[in-house]
mmCIF file of C-alpha atoms and ligand atoms in Angstrom:
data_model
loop_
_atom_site.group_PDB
_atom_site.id
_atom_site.type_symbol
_atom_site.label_atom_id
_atom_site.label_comp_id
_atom_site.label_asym_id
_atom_site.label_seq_id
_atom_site.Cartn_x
_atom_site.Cartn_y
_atom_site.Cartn_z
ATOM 1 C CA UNK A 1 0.000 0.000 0.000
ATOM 2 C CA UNK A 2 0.930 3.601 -0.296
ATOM 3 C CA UNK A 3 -0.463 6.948 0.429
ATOM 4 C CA UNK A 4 -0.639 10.475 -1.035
ATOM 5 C CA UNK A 5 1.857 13.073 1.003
ATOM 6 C CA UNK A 6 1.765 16.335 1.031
ATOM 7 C CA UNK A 7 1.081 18.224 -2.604
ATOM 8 C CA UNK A 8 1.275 21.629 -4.370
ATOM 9 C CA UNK A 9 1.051 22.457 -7.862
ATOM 10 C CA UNK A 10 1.404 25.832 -9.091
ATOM 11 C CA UNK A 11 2.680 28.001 -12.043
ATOM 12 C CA UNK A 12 6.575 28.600 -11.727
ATOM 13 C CA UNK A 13 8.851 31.353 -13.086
ATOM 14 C CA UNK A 14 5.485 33.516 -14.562
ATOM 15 C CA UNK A 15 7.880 37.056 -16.088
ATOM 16 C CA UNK A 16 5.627 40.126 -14.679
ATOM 17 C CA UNK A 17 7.096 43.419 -15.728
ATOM 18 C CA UNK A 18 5.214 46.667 -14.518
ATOM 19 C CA UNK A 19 5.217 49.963 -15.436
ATOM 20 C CA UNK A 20 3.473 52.715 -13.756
ATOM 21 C CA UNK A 21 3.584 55.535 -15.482
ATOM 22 C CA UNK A 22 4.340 58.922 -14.062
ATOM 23 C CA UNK A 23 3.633 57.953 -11.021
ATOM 24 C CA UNK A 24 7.960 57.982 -9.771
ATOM 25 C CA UNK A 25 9.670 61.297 -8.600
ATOM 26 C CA UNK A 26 8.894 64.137 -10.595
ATOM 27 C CA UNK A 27 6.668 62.389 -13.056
ATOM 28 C CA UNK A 28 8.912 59.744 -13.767
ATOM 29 C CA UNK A 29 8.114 56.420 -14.599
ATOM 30 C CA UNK A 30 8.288 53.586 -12.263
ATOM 31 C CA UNK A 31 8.821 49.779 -13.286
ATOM 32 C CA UNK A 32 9.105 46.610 -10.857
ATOM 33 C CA UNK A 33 10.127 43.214 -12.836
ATOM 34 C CA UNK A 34 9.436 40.020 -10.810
ATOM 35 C CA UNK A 35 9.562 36.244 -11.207
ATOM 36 C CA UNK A 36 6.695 35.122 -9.635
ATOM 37 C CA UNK A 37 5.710 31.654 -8.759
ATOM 38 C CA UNK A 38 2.645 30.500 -6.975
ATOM 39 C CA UNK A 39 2.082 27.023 -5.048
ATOM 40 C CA UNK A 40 -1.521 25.438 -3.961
ATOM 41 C CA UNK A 41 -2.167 23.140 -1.669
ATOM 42 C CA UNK A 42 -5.387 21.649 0.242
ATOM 43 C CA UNK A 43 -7.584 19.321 -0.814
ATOM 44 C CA UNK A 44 -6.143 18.083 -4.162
ATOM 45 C CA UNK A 45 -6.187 14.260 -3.543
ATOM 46 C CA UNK A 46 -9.109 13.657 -5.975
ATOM 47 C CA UNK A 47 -6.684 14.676 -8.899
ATOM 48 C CA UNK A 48 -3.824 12.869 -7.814
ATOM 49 C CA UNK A 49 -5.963 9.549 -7.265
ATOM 50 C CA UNK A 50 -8.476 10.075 -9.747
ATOM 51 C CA UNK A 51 -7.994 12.170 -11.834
ATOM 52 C CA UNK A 52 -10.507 14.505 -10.939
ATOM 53 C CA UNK A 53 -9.760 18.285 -11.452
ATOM 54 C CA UNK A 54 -12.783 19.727 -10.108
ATOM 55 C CA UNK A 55 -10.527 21.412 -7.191
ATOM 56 C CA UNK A 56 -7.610 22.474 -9.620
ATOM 57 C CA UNK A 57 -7.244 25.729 -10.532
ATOM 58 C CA UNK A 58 -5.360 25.968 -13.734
ATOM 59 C CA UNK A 59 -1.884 26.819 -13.443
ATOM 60 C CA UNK A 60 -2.492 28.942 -16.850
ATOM 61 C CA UNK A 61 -5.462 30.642 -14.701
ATOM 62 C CA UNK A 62 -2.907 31.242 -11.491
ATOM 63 C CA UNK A 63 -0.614 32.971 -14.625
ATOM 64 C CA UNK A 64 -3.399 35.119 -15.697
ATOM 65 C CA UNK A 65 -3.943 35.921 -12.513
ATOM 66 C CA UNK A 66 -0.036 37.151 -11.446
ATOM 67 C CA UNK A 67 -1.155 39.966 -14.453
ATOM 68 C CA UNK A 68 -4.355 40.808 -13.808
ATOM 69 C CA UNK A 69 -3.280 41.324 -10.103
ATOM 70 C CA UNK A 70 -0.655 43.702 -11.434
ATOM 71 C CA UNK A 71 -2.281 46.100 -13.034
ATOM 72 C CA UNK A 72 -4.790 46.142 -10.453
ATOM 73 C CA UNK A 73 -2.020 47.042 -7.337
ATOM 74 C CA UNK A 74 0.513 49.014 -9.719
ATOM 75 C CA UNK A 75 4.064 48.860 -8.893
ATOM 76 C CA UNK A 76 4.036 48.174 -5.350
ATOM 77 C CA UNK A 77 6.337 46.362 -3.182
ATOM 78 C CA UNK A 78 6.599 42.417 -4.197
ATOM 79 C CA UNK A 79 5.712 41.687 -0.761
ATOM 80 C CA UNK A 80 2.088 42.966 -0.855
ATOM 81 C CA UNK A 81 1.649 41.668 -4.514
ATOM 82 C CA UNK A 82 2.290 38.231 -3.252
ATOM 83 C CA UNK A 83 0.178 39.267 0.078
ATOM 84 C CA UNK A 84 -2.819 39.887 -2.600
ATOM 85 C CA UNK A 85 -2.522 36.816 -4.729
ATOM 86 C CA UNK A 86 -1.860 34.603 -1.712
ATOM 87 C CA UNK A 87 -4.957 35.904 -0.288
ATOM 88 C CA UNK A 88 -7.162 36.032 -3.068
ATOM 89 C CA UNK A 89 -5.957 32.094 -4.263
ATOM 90 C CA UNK A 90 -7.235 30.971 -0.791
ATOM 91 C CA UNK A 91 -10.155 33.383 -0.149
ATOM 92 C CA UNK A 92 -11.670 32.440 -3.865
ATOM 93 C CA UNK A 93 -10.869 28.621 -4.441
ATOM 94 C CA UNK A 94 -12.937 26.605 -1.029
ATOM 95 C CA UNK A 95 -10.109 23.692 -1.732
ATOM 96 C CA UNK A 96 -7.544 25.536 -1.811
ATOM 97 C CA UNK A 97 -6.001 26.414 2.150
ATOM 98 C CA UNK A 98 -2.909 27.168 1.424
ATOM 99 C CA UNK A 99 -0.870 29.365 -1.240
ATOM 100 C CA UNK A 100 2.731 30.083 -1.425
ATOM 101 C CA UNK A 101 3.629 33.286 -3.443
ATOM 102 C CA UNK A 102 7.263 33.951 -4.132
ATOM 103 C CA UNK A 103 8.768 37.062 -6.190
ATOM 104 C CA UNK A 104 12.000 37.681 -7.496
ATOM 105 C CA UNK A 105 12.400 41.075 -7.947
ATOM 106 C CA UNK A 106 15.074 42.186 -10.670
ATOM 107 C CA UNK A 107 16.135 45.798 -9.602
ATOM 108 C CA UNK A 108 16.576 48.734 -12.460
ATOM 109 C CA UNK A 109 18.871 51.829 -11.730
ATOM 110 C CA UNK A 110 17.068 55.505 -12.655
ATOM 111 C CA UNK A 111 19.140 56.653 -15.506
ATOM 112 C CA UNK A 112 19.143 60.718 -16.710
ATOM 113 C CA UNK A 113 15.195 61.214 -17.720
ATOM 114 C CA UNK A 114 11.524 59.733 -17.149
ATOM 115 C CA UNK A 115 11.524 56.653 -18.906
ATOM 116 C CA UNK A 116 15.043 55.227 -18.647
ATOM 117 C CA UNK A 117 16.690 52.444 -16.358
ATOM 118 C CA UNK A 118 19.469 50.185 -16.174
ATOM 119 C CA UNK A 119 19.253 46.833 -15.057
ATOM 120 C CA UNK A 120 20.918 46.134 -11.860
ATOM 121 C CA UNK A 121 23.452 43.731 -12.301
ATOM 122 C CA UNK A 122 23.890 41.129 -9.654
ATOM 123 C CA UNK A 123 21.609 41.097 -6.804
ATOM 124 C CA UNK A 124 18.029 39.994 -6.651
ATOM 125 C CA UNK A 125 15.585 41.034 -3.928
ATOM 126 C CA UNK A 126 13.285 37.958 -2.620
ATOM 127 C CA UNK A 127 10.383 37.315 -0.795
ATOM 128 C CA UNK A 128 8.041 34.358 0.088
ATOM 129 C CA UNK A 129 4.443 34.627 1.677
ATOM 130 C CA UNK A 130 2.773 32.028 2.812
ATOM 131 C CA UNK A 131 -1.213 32.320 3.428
ATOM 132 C CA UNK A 132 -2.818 29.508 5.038
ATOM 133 C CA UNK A 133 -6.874 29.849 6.109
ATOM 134 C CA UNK A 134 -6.079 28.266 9.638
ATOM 135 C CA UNK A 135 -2.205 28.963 10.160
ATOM 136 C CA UNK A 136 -2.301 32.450 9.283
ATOM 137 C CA UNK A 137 0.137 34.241 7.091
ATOM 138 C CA UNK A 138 4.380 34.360 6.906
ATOM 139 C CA UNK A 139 6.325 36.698 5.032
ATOM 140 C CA UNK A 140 10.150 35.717 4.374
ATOM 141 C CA UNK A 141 11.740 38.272 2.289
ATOM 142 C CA UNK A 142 15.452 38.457 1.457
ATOM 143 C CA UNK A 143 18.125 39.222 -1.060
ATOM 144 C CA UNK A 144 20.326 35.986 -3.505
ATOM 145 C CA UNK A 145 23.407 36.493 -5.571
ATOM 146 C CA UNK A 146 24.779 39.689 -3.901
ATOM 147 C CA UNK A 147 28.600 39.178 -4.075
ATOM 148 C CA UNK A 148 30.975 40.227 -1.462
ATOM 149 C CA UNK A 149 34.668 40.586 -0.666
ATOM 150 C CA UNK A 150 37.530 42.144 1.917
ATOM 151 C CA UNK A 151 40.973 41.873 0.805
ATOM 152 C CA UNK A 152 42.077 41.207 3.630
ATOM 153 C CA UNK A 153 40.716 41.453 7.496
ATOM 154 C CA UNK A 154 40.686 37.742 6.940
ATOM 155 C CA UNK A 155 41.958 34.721 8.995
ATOM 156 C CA UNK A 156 41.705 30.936 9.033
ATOM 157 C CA UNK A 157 43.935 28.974 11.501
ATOM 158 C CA UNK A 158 43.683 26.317 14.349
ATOM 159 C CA UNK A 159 41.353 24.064 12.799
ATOM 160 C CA UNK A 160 42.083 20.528 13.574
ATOM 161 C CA UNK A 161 44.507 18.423 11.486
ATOM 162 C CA UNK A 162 44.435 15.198 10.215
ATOM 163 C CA UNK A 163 46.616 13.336 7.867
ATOM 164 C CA UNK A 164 44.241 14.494 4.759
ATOM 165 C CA UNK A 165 44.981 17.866 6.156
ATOM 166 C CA UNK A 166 47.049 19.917 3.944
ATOM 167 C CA UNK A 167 45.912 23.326 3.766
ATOM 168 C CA UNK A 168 48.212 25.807 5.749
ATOM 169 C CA UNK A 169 46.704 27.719 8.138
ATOM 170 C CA UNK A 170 46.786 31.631 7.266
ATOM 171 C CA UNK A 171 46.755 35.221 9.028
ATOM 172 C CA UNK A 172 45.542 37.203 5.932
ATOM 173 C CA UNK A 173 43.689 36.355 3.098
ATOM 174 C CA UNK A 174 40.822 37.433 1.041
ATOM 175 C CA UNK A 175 37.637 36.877 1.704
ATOM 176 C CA UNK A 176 34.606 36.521 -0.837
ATOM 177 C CA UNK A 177 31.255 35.193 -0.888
ATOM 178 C CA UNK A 178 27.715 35.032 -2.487
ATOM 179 C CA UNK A 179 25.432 35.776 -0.205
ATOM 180 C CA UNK A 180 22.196 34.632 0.149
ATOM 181 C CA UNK A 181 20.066 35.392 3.014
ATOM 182 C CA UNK A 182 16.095 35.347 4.069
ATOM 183 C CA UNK A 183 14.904 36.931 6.958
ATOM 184 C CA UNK A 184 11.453 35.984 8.745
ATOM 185 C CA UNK A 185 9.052 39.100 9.430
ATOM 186 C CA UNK A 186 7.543 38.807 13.393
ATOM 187 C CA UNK A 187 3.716 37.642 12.422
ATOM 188 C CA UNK A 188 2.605 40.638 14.066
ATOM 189 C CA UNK A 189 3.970 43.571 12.299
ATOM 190 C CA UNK A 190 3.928 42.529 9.036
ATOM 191 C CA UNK A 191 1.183 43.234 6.748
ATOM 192 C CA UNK A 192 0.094 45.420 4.046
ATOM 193 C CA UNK A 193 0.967 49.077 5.966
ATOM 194 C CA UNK A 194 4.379 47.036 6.571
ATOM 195 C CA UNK A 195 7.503 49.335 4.964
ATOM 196 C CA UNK A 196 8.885 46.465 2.928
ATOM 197 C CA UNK A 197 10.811 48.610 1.266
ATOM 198 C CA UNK A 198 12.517 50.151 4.344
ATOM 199 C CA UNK A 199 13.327 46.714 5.925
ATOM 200 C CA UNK A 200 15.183 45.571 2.569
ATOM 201 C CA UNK A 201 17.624 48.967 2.362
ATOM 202 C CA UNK A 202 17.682 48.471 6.309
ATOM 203 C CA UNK A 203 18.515 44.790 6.363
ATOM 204 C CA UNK A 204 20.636 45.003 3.401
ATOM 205 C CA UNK A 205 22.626 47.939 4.443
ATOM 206 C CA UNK A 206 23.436 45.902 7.974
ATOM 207 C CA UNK A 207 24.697 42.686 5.532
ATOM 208 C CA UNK A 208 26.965 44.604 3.950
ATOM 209 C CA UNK A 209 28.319 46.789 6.907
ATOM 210 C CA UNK A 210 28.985 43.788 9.380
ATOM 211 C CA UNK A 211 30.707 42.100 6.176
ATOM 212 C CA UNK A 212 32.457 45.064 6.272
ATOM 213 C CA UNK A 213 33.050 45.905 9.342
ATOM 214 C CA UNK A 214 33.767 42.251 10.870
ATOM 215 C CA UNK A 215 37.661 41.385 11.414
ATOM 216 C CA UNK A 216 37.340 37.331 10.142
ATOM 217 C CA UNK A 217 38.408 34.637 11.721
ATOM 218 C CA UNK A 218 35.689 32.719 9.650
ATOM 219 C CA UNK A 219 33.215 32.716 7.163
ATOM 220 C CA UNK A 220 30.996 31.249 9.843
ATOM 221 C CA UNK A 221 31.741 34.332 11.944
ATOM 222 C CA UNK A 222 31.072 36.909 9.405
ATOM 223 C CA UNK A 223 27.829 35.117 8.730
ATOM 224 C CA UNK A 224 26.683 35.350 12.563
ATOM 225 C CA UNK A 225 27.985 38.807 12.468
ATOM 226 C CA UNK A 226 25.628 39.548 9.436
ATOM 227 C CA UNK A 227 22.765 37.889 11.015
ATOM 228 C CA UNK A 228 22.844 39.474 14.069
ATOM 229 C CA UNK A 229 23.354 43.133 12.795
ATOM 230 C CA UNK A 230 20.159 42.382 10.825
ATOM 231 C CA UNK A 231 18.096 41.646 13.389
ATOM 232 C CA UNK A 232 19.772 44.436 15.786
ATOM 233 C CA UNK A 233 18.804 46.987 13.419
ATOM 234 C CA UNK A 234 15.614 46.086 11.828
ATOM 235 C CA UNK A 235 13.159 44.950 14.836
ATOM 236 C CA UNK A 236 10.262 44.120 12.331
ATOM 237 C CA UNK A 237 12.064 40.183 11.573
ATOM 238 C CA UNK A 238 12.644 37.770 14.136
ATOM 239 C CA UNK A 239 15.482 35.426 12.476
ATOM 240 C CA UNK A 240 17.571 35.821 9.522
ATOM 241 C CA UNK A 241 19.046 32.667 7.164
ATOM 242 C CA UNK A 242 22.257 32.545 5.681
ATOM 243 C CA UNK A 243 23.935 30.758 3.232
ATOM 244 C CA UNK A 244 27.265 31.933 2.207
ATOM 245 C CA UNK A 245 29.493 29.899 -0.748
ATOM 246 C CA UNK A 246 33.555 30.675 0.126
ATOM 247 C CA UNK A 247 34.364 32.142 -3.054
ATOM 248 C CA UNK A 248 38.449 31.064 -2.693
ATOM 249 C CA UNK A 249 40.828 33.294 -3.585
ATOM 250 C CA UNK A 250 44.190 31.397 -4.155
ATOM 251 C CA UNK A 251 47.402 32.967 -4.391
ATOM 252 C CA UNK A 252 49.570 32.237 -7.746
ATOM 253 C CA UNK A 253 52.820 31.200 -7.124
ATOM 254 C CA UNK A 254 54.696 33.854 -9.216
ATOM 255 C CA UNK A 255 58.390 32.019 -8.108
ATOM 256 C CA UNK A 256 58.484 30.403 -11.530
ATOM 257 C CA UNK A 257 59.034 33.594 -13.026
ATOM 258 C CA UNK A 258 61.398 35.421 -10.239
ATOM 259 C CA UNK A 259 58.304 37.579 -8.727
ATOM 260 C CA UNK A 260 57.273 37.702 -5.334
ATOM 261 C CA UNK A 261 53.336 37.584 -4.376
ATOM 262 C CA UNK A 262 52.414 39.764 -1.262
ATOM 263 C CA UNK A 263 49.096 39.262 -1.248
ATOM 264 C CA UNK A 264 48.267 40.656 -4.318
ATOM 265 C CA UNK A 265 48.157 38.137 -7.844
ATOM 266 C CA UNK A 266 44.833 35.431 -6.842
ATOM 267 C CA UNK A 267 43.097 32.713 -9.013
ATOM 268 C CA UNK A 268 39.370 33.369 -8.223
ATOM 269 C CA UNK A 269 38.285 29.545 -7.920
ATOM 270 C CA UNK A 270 34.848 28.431 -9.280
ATOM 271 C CA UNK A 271 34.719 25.225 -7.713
ATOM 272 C CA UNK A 272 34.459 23.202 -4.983
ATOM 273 C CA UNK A 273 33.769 26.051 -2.761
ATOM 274 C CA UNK A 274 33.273 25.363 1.090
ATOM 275 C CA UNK A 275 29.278 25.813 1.835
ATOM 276 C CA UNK A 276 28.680 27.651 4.752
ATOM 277 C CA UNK A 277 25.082 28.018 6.359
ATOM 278 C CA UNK A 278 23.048 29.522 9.309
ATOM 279 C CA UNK A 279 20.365 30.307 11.403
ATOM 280 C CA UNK A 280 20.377 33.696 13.684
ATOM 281 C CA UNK A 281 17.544 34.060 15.770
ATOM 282 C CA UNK A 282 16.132 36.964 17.809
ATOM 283 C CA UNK A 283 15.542 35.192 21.677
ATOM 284 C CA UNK A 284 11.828 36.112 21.106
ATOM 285 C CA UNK A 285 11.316 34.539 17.667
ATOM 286 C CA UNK A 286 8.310 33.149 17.724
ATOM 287 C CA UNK A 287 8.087 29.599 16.264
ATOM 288 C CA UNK A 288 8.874 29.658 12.195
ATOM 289 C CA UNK A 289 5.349 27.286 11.600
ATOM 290 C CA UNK A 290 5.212 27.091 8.063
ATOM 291 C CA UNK A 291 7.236 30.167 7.229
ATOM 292 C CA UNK A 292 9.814 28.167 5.178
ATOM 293 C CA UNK A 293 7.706 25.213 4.079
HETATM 294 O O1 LIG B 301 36.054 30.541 6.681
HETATM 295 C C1 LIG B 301 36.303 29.339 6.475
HETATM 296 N N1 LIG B 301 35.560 28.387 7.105
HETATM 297 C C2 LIG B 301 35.788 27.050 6.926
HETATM 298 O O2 LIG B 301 35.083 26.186 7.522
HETATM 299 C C3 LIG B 301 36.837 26.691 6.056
HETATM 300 N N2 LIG B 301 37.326 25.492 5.637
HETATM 301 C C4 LIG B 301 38.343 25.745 4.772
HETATM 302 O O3 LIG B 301 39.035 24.868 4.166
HETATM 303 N N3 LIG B 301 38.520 27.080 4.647
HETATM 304 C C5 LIG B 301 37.589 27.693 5.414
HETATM 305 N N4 LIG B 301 37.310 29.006 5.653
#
């Protein structure tokens, strides 16, 4: 025998690019560009088992609906466009109980003029919300692929050694990484008067200082460091989650050709990288629930 687990189905990836027009400083256009993905969950087992799609909404229909629900809010923050279609998936389909909304947001730079932007390279702004009809609703928002590094202010030494151990230990190297991190909004102050936009400078800003700011001993360290400035600074989120690849910097041995190398000729390695990841937690964080379900 064997049972049905848990189930979502949803429409991944959907490209949503609004423009508001005139609406930016001094009659400027505005424009927000997400990747938007929605997940549904409740009582689906008839289609799974039978083949009955009386409960499914189509994903097409969920992709129509990412648009419509565009136009309708303008270029607001991705947190309350996922807010509305998370709502309105659960409040308008009696199967569905849950919906997971999550938006990538691709940022564009104001260029000279109205109309004209350039596409921020690197970093993506994230966010996740989670409405469920009896568990309420969780808001995870965040920031992927933002890429870091000191050139020194770095240390790795007395780790144990074994006999696979070869790596010497060192007092100053570089230090690089992509970070990705999610922090966890406290249930209680987030909603739609929420100033998602503040909390992602604000959060952001405190990454980058304590990455900054921290003298290393560890990637580890500067990734508590990060999480805790977070949460020091922005007291709307309750726990932040990191995950930081060690982009290696290895020095080239420049002997061959009669040069020295103080620190200053590296081969940026692609891979293996060391994997480093984290929870920091505010002592009053409530529990996560479903939050990163
Ligand atoms: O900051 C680091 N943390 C590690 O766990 C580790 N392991 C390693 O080989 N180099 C590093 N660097």
């Amino acid at each position: 025998m064997v049972t049905l687990g848990f189930n979502r189905y949803g429409k991944a990836e959907v490209r949503v690019v609004r423009v508001s027009r005139g609406t930016g400083p001094d009659g400027s256009d505005e424009i927000r560009d997400w990747n938007v993905s929605s997940s549904l969950s409740g009582d689906l087992a008839g289609s799974h088992l039978t083949g009955d799609n009386s409960h499914v909404l189509p994903t097409d229909t969920q992709k129509n609906t990412d648009y419509a629900f565009a136009k309708r809010l303008g270029a607001v923050e991705p947190e309350v466009y996922a807010l509305a279609l998370g709502r309105h998936f659960v409040q308008t389909q009696e199967p569905i109980t849950r919906a997971r909304m999550s938006v990538e947001e691709f940022g564009w730079r104001r260029l000279s003029g109205p109309h004209s932007f350039a596409r921020d390279a690197g970093s993506v702004r994230t966010t996740t919300v989670i409405v469920d009809r009896e568990l309420g609703t969780s808001i995870v928002s965040g920031i992927k692929d933002l890429t870091v590094l000191n050139t020194t202010n770095s240390e790795f030494w007395g780790f144990p050694r074994d006999e696979y151990t070869t790596m010497a230990e060192t007092r100053d190297r570089m230090l690089a990484t992509q970070v990705s991190a999610q922090w966890r909004f406290r249930p209680e102050t987030a909603g739609e008067d929420t100033d998602f936009a503040a909390v992602y400078a604000q959060a952001t800003e405190a990454l980058l200082a304590a990455f900054a700011q921290t003298y290393s001993y560890s990637l580890q360290q500067s990734l508590y460091a990060m999480g805790e400035r977070i949460l020091a600074d922005v007291p709307a989120l309750c726990e932040v989650r990191l995950a930081l690849p060690n982009k290696h910097h290895f020095l080239v041995d420049l002997q061959p050709f009669g040069l020295t190398n103080d620190n200053e000729v590296y081969y940026a390695a692609d891979r293996p990288y060391g994997l480093i990841e984290g929870r920091v937690l505010a002592d009053d964080a409530p529990d996560e629930g479903i939050a990163f379900s």
